[in-house]
Amino acid sequence: MTDGPCPWLFPGRGNKAKSRELFGDQVSKHVFKATGLHVNLHLFRHVAAKLYLDRNPGGYEVCRRILGHRSVETTTRFYAGTETAAASRHFDDEILKLRRSLRKASEEEG
């Protein structure tokens, strides 16, 4: 930790940013300790994108920005289809909401 305000999200020593290597090692060790899985920082990025897309099917533009891809086509090429099950659940939920609202409106009329 730093002694005072710091401009870095992941501060290192001496009011400097933590090095990418040190940060990657720390993330890998923490994930292994918590899960028993060996995950490097690059894989961690992919997992984060997958988790985001599972909750936000089709949210490629957000992932593009976070991952630093120049074009959304790159992001789409890597992740299209990975969120198919989540997209299906989302679609089903929306259809069920619509059906409930239509049923409620019909009951209120009749």
CSV table of C-alpha atoms in Angstrom, one decimal, residues 6 21 27 40 48 60 67 69 71 77 80 83 86 88 95 101 104:
chain,number,residue,atom,x,y,z
A,6,CYS,CA,-1.6,7.6,-5.6
A,21,GLU,CA,5.2,-9.0,-14.1
A,27,VAL,CA,-2.9,-12.6,-9.7
A,40,ASN,CA,-1.8,-16.4,-16.2
A,48,ALA,CA,-13.2,-11.8,-17.5
A,60,TYR,CA,-18.6,-7.0,-27.6
A,67,LEU,CA,-9.3,-5.7,-23.9
A,69,HIS,CA,-8.7,-4.4,-29.4
A,71,SER,CA,-11.8,-3.2,-33.9
A,77,ARG,CA,-14.1,-13.2,-33.9
A,80,ALA,CA,-18.8,-15.0,-30.8
A,83,GLU,CA,-22.2,-16.7,-24.8
A,86,ALA,CA,-26.4,-17.0,-21.9
A,88,SER,CA,-30.6,-18.1,-25.0
A,95,ILE,CA,-40.1,-13.6,-23.7
A,101,SER,CA,-47.1,-8.5,-18.9
A,104,LYS,CA,-51.6,-9.2,-16.7
